[in-house]
Short mmCIF file of C-alpha atoms in Angstrom, two decimals:
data_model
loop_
_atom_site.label_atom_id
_atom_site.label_comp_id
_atom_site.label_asym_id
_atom_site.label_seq_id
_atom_site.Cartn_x
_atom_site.Cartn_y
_atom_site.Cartn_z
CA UNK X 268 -30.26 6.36 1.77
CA UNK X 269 -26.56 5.94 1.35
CA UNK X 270 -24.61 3.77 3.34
CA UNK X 271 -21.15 2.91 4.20
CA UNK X 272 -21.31 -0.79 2.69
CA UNK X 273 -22.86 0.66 -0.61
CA UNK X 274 -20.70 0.59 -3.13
CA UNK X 275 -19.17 3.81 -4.92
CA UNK X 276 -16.75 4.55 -8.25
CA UNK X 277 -14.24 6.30 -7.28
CA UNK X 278 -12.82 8.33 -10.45
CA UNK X 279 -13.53 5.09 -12.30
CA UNK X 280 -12.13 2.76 -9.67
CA UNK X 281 -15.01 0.78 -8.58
CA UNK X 282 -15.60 -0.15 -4.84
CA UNK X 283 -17.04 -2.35 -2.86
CA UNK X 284 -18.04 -0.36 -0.10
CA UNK X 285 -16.94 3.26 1.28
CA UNK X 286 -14.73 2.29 4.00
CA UNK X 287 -10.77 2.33 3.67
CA UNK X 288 -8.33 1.47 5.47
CA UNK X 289 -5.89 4.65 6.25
CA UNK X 290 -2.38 4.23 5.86
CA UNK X 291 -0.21 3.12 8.96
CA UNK X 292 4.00 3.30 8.73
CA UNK X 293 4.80 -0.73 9.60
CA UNK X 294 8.31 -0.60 9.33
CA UNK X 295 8.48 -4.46 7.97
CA UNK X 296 10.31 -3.93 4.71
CA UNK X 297 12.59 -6.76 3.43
CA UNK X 298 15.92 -6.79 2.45
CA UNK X 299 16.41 -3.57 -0.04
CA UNK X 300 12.77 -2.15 1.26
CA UNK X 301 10.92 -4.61 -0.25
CA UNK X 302 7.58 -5.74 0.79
CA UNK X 303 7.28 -8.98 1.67
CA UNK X 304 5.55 -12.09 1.77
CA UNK X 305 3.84 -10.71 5.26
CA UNK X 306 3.28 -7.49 3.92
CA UNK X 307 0.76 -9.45 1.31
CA UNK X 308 -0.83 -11.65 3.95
CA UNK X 309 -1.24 -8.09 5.87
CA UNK X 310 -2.85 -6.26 3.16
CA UNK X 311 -4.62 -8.83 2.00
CA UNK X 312 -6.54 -9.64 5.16
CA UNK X 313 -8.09 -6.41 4.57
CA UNK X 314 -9.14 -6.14 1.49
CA UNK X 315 -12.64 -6.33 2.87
CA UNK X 316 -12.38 -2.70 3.39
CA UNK X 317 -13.72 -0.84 -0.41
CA UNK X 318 -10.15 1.24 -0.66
CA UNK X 319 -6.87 -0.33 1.09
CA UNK X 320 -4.52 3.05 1.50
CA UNK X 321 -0.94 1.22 1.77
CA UNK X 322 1.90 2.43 4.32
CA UNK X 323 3.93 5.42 3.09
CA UNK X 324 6.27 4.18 0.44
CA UNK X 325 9.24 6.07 -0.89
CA UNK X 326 9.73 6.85 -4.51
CA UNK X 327 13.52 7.08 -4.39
CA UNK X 328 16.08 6.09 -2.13
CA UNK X 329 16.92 9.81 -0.57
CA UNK X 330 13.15 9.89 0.35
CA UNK X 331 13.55 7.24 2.87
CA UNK X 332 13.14 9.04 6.64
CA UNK X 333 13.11 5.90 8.55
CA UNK X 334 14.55 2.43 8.41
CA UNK X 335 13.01 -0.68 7.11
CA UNK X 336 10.43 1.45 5.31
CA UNK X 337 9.43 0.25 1.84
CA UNK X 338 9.83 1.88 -1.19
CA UNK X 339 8.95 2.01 -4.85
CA UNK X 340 11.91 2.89 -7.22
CA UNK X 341 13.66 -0.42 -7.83
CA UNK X 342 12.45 -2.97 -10.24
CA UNK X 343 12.94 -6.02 -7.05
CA UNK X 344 10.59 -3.46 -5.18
CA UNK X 345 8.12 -2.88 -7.92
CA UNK X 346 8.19 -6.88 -8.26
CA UNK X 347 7.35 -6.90 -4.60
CA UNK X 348 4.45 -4.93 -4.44
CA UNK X 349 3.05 -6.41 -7.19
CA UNK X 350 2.81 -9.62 -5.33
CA UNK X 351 0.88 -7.50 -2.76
CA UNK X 352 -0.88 -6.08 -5.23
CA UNK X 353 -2.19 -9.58 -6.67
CA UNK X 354 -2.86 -11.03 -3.01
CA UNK X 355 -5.31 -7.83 -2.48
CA UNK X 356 -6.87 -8.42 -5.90
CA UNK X 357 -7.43 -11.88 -5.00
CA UNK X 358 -9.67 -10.96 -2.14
CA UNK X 359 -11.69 -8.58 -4.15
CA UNK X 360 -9.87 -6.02 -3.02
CA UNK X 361 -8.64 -2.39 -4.42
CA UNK X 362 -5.46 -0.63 -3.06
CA UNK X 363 -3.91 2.43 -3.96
CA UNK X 364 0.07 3.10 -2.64
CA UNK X 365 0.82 6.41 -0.78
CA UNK X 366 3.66 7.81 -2.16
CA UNK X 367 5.87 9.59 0.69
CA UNK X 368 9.29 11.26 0.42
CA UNK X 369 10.64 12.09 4.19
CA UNK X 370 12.00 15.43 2.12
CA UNK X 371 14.90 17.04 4.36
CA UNK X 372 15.52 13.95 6.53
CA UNK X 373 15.30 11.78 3.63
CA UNK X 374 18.93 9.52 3.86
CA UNK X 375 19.53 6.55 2.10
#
């Protein structure tokens, strides 16, 4: 019988186990919506879970609907999340990012 802690491959992504950790908005970007040193420490604390899902992260600066959200579409932000990225990696983890534009009450 299948369990939960059994591992799975997911479309070629292999995982530990089939639990994952759903997204949650944090509102704890840095400076420029970077993620930050306590955004790795975060994720990376649960990378036990088989899939980490991260926070909603916008692709471009008009999909931002909220302040101190992170996003994706500058290279000091893609830098960033790579370091969150690594820390995850380094616990065995696997994370995926969930893309999110706020559409009409996107602002920059």
């Amino acid at each position: 019988m299948t369990t939960a802690f059994d591992p799975i491959d997911l479309a070629g992504t292999q995982l530990a186990n089939r639990i994952a950790l759903a997204p949650m908005t944090r509102s704890r970007a840095g400076e420029g919506g970077t993620a930050t040193e306590l955004t790795a420490t975060y994720y990376a604390q649960r990378a036990s879970a088989g899939l980490v899902i991260t926070e909603g992260i916008q692709p471009s600066v008009v999909g931002q609907g909220y302040p101190t959200t992170p996003g994706l579409h500058s290279a000091e932000q893609v830098a960033s999340w790579r370091k969150v990225t690594d820390a995850v990696h380094a616990e065995g983890g696997r994370i995926f990012a969930q893309i999110t534009h706020a559409g009409r009450i996107g602002h920059p």
